[in-house]
């Protein structure tokens, strides 16, 4: 019997409903770069209330504030916000790589190289590349 060890962090985050969502991270990154909820909303072609809701949901799921809000002054990242911002670039890079890999598989590419289709050998159940 084989036992599979579960990663506690991921499964407990899913059970608790504390998983970050990509649209929240996009909104977070845009606010951090623009230093303004209003400018971020304009850049993302949506309402400011939408951005505010996404950030509040993200803060609620993480259990901490990500921005210091000071009225009309530009927002500033908290230490938690700074830590998250550093990681968002890696997150979006990983998402882009996953997207590219899956799309490549759909085209028959693996690691950027074209693979030849396999054909089954009669009676053996093994596969060999088809000669072209």
PDB file of C-alpha atoms in Angstrom:
ATOM      1  CA  UNK A   1       0.000   0.000   0.000  1.00  0.00           C
ATOM      2  CA  UNK A   2       1.326   3.439  -0.940  1.00  0.00           C
ATOM      3  CA  UNK A   3       0.653   6.422   1.277  1.00  0.00           C
ATOM      4  CA  UNK A   4       0.559   9.864  -0.248  1.00  0.00           C
ATOM      5  CA  UNK A   5       1.599  12.671   2.028  1.00  0.00           C
ATOM      6  CA  UNK A   6      -0.613  15.728   1.720  1.00  0.00           C
ATOM      7  CA  UNK A   7       0.744  19.211   1.886  1.00  0.00           C
ATOM      8  CA  UNK A   8      -1.028  20.745   4.859  1.00  0.00           C
ATOM      9  CA  UNK A   9      -0.892  24.345   3.704  1.00  0.00           C
ATOM     10  CA  UNK A  10      -2.741  23.891   0.436  1.00  0.00           C
ATOM     11  CA  UNK A  11      -5.462  21.508   1.566  1.00  0.00           C
ATOM     12  CA  UNK A  12      -6.179  23.436   4.768  1.00  0.00           C
ATOM     13  CA  UNK A  13      -6.360  26.693   2.791  1.00  0.00           C
ATOM     14  CA  UNK A  14      -8.902  25.141   0.445  1.00  0.00           C
ATOM     15  CA  UNK A  15     -10.987  23.740   3.315  1.00  0.00           C
ATOM     16  CA  UNK A  16     -11.006  27.073   5.115  1.00  0.00           C
ATOM     17  CA  UNK A  17     -11.865  28.994   1.953  1.00  0.00           C
ATOM     18  CA  UNK A  18      -8.761  31.180   2.279  1.00  0.00           C
ATOM     19  CA  UNK A  19      -7.383  30.584  -1.193  1.00  0.00           C
ATOM     20  CA  UNK A  20      -6.206  33.693  -3.020  1.00  0.00           C
ATOM     21  CA  UNK A  21      -7.712  34.193  -6.454  1.00  0.00           C
ATOM     22  CA  UNK A  22      -5.856  35.453  -9.508  1.00  0.00           C
ATOM     23  CA  UNK A  23      -8.251  38.337 -10.122  1.00  0.00           C
ATOM     24  CA  UNK A  24      -7.606  39.522  -6.560  1.00  0.00           C
ATOM     25  CA  UNK A  25      -3.852  39.306  -7.083  1.00  0.00           C
ATOM     26  CA  UNK A  26      -4.106  41.229 -10.374  1.00  0.00           C
ATOM     27  CA  UNK A  27      -6.072  43.971  -8.622  1.00  0.00           C
ATOM     28  CA  UNK A  28      -3.574  43.985  -5.740  1.00  0.00           C
ATOM     29  CA  UNK A  29      -0.599  44.305  -8.081  1.00  0.00           C
ATOM     30  CA  UNK A  30      -2.272  47.113 -10.042  1.00  0.00           C
ATOM     31  CA  UNK A  31      -3.125  49.084  -6.869  1.00  0.00           C
ATOM     32  CA  UNK A  32       0.421  48.604  -5.578  1.00  0.00           C
ATOM     33  CA  UNK A  33       1.904  49.879  -8.840  1.00  0.00           C
ATOM     34  CA  UNK A  34      -0.540  52.780  -9.276  1.00  0.00           C
ATOM     35  CA  UNK A  35      -0.558  53.584  -5.525  1.00  0.00           C
ATOM     36  CA  UNK A  36      -4.249  54.376  -5.970  1.00  0.00           C
ATOM     37  CA  UNK A  37      -7.460  52.368  -6.029  1.00  0.00           C
ATOM     38  CA  UNK A  38      -9.025  54.833  -8.467  1.00  0.00           C
ATOM     39  CA  UNK A  39      -6.083  54.738 -10.907  1.00  0.00           C
ATOM     40  CA  UNK A  40      -5.929  50.952 -10.657  1.00  0.00           C
ATOM     41  CA  UNK A  41      -9.624  50.701 -11.498  1.00  0.00           C
ATOM     42  CA  UNK A  42      -9.149  52.994 -14.475  1.00  0.00           C
ATOM     43  CA  UNK A  43      -6.152  50.966 -15.685  1.00  0.00           C
ATOM     44  CA  UNK A  44      -8.164  47.747 -15.371  1.00  0.00           C
ATOM     45  CA  UNK A  45     -11.291  49.238 -16.987  1.00  0.00           C
ATOM     46  CA  UNK A  46     -13.561  48.538 -14.040  1.00  0.00           C
ATOM     47  CA  UNK A  47     -15.262  50.385 -11.206  1.00  0.00           C
ATOM     48  CA  UNK A  48     -13.278  51.517  -8.179  1.00  0.00           C
ATOM     49  CA  UNK A  49     -15.738  49.609  -5.970  1.00  0.00           C
ATOM     50  CA  UNK A  50     -14.797  46.401  -7.802  1.00  0.00           C
ATOM     51  CA  UNK A  51     -11.113  46.910  -7.008  1.00  0.00           C
ATOM     52  CA  UNK A  52     -11.915  47.794  -3.402  1.00  0.00           C
ATOM     53  CA  UNK A  53     -14.006  44.632  -3.038  1.00  0.00           C
ATOM     54  CA  UNK A  54     -11.278  42.446  -4.494  1.00  0.00           C
ATOM     55  CA  UNK A  55      -8.642  43.921  -2.180  1.00  0.00           C
ATOM     56  CA  UNK A  56     -10.913  43.605   0.850  1.00  0.00           C
ATOM     57  CA  UNK A  57     -11.610  39.969  -0.034  1.00  0.00           C
ATOM     58  CA  UNK A  58      -7.898  39.295  -0.375  1.00  0.00           C
ATOM     59  CA  UNK A  59      -7.146  41.008   2.938  1.00  0.00           C
ATOM     60  CA  UNK A  60      -9.945  39.046   4.616  1.00  0.00           C
ATOM     61  CA  UNK A  61      -8.654  35.727   3.277  1.00  0.00           C
ATOM     62  CA  UNK A  62      -5.101  36.545   4.401  1.00  0.00           C
ATOM     63  CA  UNK A  63      -6.197  38.006   7.722  1.00  0.00           C
ATOM     64  CA  UNK A  64      -4.125  41.177   7.373  1.00  0.00           C
ATOM     65  CA  UNK A  65      -4.134  44.599   5.754  1.00  0.00           C
ATOM     66  CA  UNK A  66      -2.051  44.953   2.616  1.00  0.00           C
ATOM     67  CA  UNK A  67      -2.216  48.752   2.254  1.00  0.00           C
ATOM     68  CA  UNK A  68      -2.015  51.781   4.507  1.00  0.00           C
ATOM     69  CA  UNK A  69      -4.946  53.928   3.415  1.00  0.00           C
ATOM     70  CA  UNK A  70      -4.583  57.621   4.188  1.00  0.00           C
ATOM     71  CA  UNK A  71      -7.501  59.410   2.588  1.00  0.00           C
ATOM     72  CA  UNK A  72      -6.523  61.202  -0.612  1.00  0.00           C
ATOM     73  CA  UNK A  73      -2.817  60.488  -0.187  1.00  0.00           C
ATOM     74  CA  UNK A  74      -1.319  57.637  -2.232  1.00  0.00           C
ATOM     75  CA  UNK A  75      -1.713  54.219  -0.619  1.00  0.00           C
ATOM     76  CA  UNK A  76       1.390  52.511   0.709  1.00  0.00           C
ATOM     77  CA  UNK A  77       2.104  48.835   1.127  1.00  0.00           C
ATOM     78  CA  UNK A  78       2.250  47.321   4.601  1.00  0.00           C
ATOM     79  CA  UNK A  79       5.036  44.833   5.307  1.00  0.00           C
ATOM     80  CA  UNK A  80       2.593  42.030   4.436  1.00  0.00           C
ATOM     81  CA  UNK A  81       1.717  43.850   1.213  1.00  0.00           C
ATOM     82  CA  UNK A  82       5.383  44.170   0.320  1.00  0.00           C
ATOM     83  CA  UNK A  83       5.943  40.449   0.944  1.00  0.00           C
ATOM     84  CA  UNK A  84       2.965  39.578  -1.264  1.00  0.00           C
ATOM     85  CA  UNK A  85       3.985  41.948  -4.059  1.00  0.00           C
ATOM     86  CA  UNK A  86       7.404  40.324  -4.300  1.00  0.00           C
ATOM     87  CA  UNK A  87       5.706  36.965  -4.811  1.00  0.00           C
ATOM     88  CA  UNK A  88       3.019  38.063  -7.281  1.00  0.00           C
ATOM     89  CA  UNK A  89       5.544  38.333 -10.117  1.00  0.00           C
ATOM     90  CA  UNK A  90       6.583  34.722  -9.504  1.00  0.00           C
ATOM     91  CA  UNK A  91       2.942  33.639  -9.284  1.00  0.00           C
ATOM     92  CA  UNK A  92       2.031  35.235 -12.609  1.00  0.00           C
ATOM     93  CA  UNK A  93       5.200  33.879 -14.226  1.00  0.00           C
ATOM     94  CA  UNK A  94       4.265  30.371 -13.072  1.00  0.00           C
ATOM     95  CA  UNK A  95       0.710  30.820 -14.400  1.00  0.00           C
ATOM     96  CA  UNK A  96       2.067  31.983 -17.779  1.00  0.00           C
ATOM     97  CA  UNK A  97       4.453  29.011 -17.932  1.00  0.00           C
ATOM     98  CA  UNK A  98       1.648  26.572 -17.074  1.00  0.00           C
ATOM     99  CA  UNK A  99      -0.576  28.117 -19.732  1.00  0.00           C
ATOM    100  CA  UNK A 100       2.194  27.879 -22.316  1.00  0.00           C
ATOM    101  CA  UNK A 101       2.969  24.270 -21.384  1.00  0.00           C
ATOM    102  CA  UNK A 102      -0.652  23.162 -21.653  1.00  0.00           C
ATOM    103  CA  UNK A 103      -1.167  24.980 -24.933  1.00  0.00           C
ATOM    104  CA  UNK A 104       2.038  23.363 -26.201  1.00  0.00           C
ATOM    105  CA  UNK A 105       0.734  19.917 -25.272  1.00  0.00           C
ATOM    106  CA  UNK A 106      -2.431  20.647 -27.207  1.00  0.00           C
ATOM    107  CA  UNK A 107      -0.268  21.381 -30.280  1.00  0.00           C
ATOM    108  CA  UNK A 108       1.868  18.273 -29.743  1.00  0.00           C
ATOM    109  CA  UNK A 109       4.874  20.190 -28.402  1.00  0.00           C
ATOM    110  CA  UNK A 110       6.822  19.203 -25.319  1.00  0.00           C
ATOM    111  CA  UNK A 111       9.468  21.581 -24.043  1.00  0.00           C
ATOM    112  CA  UNK A 112       9.312  23.507 -27.297  1.00  0.00           C
ATOM    113  CA  UNK A 113      10.122  20.471 -29.433  1.00  0.00           C
ATOM    114  CA  UNK A 114       7.708  18.811 -31.812  1.00  0.00           C
ATOM    115  CA  UNK A 115       7.087  15.142 -31.047  1.00  0.00           C
ATOM    116  CA  UNK A 116       6.248  12.513 -33.611  1.00  0.00           C
ATOM    117  CA  UNK A 117       2.979  10.641 -33.102  1.00  0.00           C
ATOM    118  CA  UNK A 118       3.337   7.115 -31.745  1.00  0.00           C
ATOM    119  CA  UNK A 119       1.822   4.034 -33.369  1.00  0.00           C
ATOM    120  CA  UNK A 120       1.215   0.744 -31.566  1.00  0.00           C
ATOM    121  CA  UNK A 121       3.192  -2.326 -32.617  1.00  0.00           C
ATOM    122  CA  UNK A 122       0.890  -5.201 -33.370  1.00  0.00           C
ATOM    123  CA  UNK A 123       0.579  -7.707 -30.553  1.00  0.00           C
ATOM    124  CA  UNK A 124       3.063  -6.093 -28.189  1.00  0.00           C
ATOM    125  CA  UNK A 125       1.224  -3.068 -26.782  1.00  0.00           C
ATOM    126  CA  UNK A 126       4.355  -0.959 -27.148  1.00  0.00           C
ATOM    127  CA  UNK A 127       4.670   2.243 -29.141  1.00  0.00           C
ATOM    128  CA  UNK A 128       7.324   3.520 -31.510  1.00  0.00           C
ATOM    129  CA  UNK A 129       7.565   6.806 -33.403  1.00  0.00           C
ATOM    130  CA  UNK A 130       5.982   6.620 -36.844  1.00  0.00           C
ATOM    131  CA  UNK A 131       8.439   6.866 -39.730  1.00  0.00           C
ATOM    132  CA  UNK A 132       7.627   9.729 -42.076  1.00  0.00           C
TER     133      UNK A 132
END
